[in-house]
Structure formats: structure tokens, C-alpha cells
CSV table of C-alpha atoms in Angstrom, one decimal:
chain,number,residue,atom,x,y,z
A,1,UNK,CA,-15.0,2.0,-57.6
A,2,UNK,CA,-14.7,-1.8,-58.6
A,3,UNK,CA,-11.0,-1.0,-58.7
A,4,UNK,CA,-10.7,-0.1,-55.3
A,5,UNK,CA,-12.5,-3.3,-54.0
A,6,UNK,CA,-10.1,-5.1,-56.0
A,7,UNK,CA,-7.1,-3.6,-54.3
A,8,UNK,CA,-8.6,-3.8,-51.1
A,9,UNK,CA,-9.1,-7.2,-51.5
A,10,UNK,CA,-5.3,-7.7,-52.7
A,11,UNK,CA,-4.7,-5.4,-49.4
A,12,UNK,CA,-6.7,-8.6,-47.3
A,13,UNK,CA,-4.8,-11.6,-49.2
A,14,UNK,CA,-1.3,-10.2,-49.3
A,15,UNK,CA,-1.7,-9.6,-45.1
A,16,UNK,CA,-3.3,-13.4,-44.8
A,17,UNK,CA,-0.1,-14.7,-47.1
A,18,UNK,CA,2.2,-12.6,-44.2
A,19,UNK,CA,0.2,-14.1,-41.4
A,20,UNK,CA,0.5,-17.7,-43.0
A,21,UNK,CA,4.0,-17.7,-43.1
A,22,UNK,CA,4.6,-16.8,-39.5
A,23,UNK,CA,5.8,-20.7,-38.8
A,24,UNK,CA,9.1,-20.0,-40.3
A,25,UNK,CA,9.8,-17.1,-38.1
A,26,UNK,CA,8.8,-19.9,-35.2
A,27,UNK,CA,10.4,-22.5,-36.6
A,28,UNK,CA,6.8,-24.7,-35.6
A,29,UNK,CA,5.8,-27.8,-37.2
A,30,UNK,CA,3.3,-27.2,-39.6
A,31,UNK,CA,0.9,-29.1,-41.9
A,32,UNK,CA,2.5,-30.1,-45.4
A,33,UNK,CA,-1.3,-28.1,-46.9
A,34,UNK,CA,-0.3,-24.8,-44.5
A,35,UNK,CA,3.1,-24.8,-46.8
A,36,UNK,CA,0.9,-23.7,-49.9
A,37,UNK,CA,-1.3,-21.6,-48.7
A,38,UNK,CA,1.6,-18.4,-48.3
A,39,UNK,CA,2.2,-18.8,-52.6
A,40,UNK,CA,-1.0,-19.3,-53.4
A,41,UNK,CA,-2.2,-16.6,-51.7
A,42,UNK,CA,0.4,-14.4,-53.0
A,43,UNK,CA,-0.4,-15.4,-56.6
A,44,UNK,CA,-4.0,-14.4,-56.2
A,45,UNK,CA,-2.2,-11.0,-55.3
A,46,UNK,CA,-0.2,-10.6,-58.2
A,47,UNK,CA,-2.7,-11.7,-60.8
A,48,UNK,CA,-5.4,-8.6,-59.1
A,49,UNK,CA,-3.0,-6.4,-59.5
A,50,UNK,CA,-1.8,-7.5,-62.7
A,51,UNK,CA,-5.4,-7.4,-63.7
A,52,UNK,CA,-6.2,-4.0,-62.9
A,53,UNK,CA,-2.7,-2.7,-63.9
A,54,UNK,CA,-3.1,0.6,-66.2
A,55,UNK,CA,-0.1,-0.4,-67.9
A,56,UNK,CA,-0.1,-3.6,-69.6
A,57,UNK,CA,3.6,-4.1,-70.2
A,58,UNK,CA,4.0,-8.2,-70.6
A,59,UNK,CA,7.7,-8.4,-71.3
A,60,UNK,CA,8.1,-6.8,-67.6
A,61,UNK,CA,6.1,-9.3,-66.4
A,62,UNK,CA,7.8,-12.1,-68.1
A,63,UNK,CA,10.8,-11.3,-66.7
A,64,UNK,CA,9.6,-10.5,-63.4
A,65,UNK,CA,8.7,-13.9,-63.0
A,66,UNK,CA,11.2,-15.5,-64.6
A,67,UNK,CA,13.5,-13.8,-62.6
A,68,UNK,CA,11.4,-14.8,-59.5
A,69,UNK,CA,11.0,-18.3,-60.0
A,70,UNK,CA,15.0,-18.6,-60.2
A,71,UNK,CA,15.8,-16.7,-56.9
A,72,UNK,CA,12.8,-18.4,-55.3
A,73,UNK,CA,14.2,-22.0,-56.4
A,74,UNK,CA,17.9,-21.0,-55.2
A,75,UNK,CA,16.0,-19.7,-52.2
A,76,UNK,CA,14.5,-23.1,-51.6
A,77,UNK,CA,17.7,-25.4,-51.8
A,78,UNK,CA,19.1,-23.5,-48.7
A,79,UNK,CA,16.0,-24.3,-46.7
A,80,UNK,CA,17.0,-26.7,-43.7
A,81,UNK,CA,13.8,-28.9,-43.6
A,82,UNK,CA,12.9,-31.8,-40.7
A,83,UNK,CA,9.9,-33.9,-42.2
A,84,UNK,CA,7.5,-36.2,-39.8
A,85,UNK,CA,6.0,-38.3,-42.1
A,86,UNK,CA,3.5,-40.3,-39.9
A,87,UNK,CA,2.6,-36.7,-38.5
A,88,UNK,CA,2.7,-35.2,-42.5
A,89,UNK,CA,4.4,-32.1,-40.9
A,90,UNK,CA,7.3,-30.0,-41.8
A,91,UNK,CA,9.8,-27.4,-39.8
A,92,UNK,CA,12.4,-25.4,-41.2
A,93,UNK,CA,14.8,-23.2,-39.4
A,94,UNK,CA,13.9,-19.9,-39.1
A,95,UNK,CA,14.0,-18.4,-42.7
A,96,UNK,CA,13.3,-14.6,-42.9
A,97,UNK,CA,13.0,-14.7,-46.8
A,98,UNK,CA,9.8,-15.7,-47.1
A,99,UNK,CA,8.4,-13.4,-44.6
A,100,UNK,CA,10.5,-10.6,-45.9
A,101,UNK,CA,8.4,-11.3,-49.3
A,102,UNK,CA,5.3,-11.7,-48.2
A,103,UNK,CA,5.6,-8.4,-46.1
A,104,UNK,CA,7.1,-6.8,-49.2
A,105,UNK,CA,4.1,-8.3,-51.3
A,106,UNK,CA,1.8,-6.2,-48.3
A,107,UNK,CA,3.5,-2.9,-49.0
A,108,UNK,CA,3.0,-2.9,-52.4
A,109,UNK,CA,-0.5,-3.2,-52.6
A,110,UNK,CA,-0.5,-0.7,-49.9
A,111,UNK,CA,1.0,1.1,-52.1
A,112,UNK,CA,-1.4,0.6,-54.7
A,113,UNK,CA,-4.3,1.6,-53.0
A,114,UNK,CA,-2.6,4.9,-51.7
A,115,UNK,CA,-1.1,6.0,-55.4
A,116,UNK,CA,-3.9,5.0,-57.1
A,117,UNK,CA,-7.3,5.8,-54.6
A,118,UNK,CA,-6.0,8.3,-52.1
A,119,UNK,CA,-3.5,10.3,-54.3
A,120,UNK,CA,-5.5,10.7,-57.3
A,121,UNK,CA,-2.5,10.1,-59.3
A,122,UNK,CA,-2.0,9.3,-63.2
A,123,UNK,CA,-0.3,6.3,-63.7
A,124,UNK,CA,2.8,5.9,-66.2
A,125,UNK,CA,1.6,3.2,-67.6
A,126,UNK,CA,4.6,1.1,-66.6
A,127,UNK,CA,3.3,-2.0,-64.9
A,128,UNK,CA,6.3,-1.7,-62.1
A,129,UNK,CA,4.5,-2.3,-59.2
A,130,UNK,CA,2.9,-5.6,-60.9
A,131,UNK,CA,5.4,-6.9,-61.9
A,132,UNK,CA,7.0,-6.3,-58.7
A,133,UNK,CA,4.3,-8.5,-57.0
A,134,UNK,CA,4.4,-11.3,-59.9
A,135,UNK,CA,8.3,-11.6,-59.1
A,136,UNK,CA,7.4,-12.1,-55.3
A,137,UNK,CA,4.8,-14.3,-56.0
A,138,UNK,CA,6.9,-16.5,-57.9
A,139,UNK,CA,9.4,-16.5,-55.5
A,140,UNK,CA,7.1,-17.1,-52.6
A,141,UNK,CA,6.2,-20.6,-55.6
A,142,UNK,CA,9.0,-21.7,-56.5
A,143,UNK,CA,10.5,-21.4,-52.8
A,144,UNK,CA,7.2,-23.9,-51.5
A,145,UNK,CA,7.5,-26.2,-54.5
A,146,UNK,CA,11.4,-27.0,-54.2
A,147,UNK,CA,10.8,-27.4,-50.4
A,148,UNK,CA,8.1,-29.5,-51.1
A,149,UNK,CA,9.2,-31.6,-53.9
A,150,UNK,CA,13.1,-31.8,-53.8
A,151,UNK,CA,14.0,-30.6,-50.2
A,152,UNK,CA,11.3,-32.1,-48.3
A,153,UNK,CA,11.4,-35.9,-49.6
A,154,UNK,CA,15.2,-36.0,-48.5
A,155,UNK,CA,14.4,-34.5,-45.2
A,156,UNK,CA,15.5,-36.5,-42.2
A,157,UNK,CA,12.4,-37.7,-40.2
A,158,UNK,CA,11.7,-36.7,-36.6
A,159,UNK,CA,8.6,-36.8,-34.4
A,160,UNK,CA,6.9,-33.2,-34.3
A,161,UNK,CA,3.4,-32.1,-32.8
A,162,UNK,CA,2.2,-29.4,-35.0
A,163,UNK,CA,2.5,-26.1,-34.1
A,164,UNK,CA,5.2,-27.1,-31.8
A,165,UNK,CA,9.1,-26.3,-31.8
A,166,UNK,CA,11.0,-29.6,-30.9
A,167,UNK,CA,14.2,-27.7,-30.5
A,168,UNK,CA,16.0,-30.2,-32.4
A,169,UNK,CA,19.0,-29.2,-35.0
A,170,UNK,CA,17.6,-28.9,-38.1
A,171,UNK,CA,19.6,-30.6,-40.7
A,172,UNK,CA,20.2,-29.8,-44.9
């Protein structure tokens, strides 16, 4: 029972991470703070379901993570980001990445919850689907903090209103 409030509760976070990210797909000014909520969201996602894994395999999720971090920092340099620093907003060009794993991150606890509560299925003690959501949650990371800490203080400064497009060329 406990485990199923767990993965209902990763169900809830991994479809607030998706909704959080939606101002990439608008390309909208957002607030520097609304950047971390989509990774840290998505980590409290991982670490449930690494939590109440059956199958405890570390060296998977090592890797997964390793491996996730690296894509989600290469992932990050081809970000084209427009600062406002007066405003302390930020706008990239529409970037389906992040959305694509955050949505991802969603269907695998879905997935959880189905193979695990509604199947009545024995696990095999792999860790796959874990690991799976540590890698996107450390690409969902490492995506936010080389945007935020490399990309972002380069940026070339325009006036935004947040939650507004300015439909201005976004520039490396």
C-alpha cells in the first residue's frame, strides 16, 4: 500500500515537472527560479522510484546518471538563451528536449504504477526503469545548470515581460 502512494506521488511530480517546462515549447520569458523547478522536480522523481525499486542494482544507476548528466550538459550548450537582467528573466527558442524528457519521465512512472499495482507482476529485480528516470533527471540537471551558469551569463540582454514572447531572434 505505502508503495502505491509513493508511485502515485512520483505519477503527480513527474506531470508538474512536464507542466513546468511548457515555456520552452512557448518560447515565453520566464523567471530565472521557474528554470529549476522542471530538474528539481524530476529528481524528487527518480530518487521515489529509486527508493522503492525492488532491484537495487547501483552500477546501473551510476551510469544512468553519468551518462545523463553528459547528454544533458551537451544538451545545454545548444540552448539559444536571451537574458533580461533588470527583469531576472530568461527565453530560449523553442527546445523540445526538455519537454520530450519530462514527458518521458511521466510515462515511466506510469509505467510503474501499471506493472507494479495494476498487473500484479514480479519484478526482475533489474532497476531498469530507475535508472531510466535517474538518467532523465540528470539530464533535465545538468541541461538547467549549464543554461544557468555558462549559457545564461553570456546571453545577450533584451527587455522581456514575463510570460511574454517578444518575437525577437534568439541568439547563441
Amino acid at each position: 500500500m505505502i508503495g502505491l502512494v509513493f508511485h502515485l506521488a512520483a505519477v503527480l511530480l513527474a506531470a508538474l515537472a512536464l507542466w513546468s517546462i511548457r515555456h520552452e515549447l512557448t518560447e515565453r520569458a520566464t523567471a530565472r527560479l521557474a528554470w529549476a523547478v522542471t530538474p528539481a522536480l524530476a529528481i524528487v522523481v527518480a530518487a521515489i522510484l529509486l527508493i522503492v525499486s525492488p532491484g537495487k542494482r547501483y552500477e546501473l544507476w551510476v551510469a544512468a546518471i553519468v551518462i545523463g548528466l553528459l547528454l544533458g550538459a551537451f544538451a545545454g550548450l545548444l540552448l539559444k538563451v536571451n537574458r533580461d537582467y533588470g527583469q531576472g528573466l530568461v527565453r530560449v527558442a523553442r527546445a523540445w528536449d526538455g519537454a520530450g524528457a519530462a514527458a518521458l519521465l511521466l510515462l515511466l512512472t506510469l509505467a510503474r504504477v501499471v506493472t507494479s499495482h495494476l498487473m500484479n507482476r514480479s519484478s526482475g529485480k533489474f532497476g531498469v526503469l530507475g535508472a531510466a528516470a535517474a538518467l532523465l533527471a540528470a539530464y533535465l540537471a545538468a541541461r538547467y545548470l549549464v543554461e544557468r551558469f555558462y549559457k545564461s551569463p553570456r546571453a545577450i540582454h533584451l527587455d522581456m515581460t514575463l510570460g511574454k514572447n517578444p518575437k525577437r531572434t534568439l541568439v547563441a
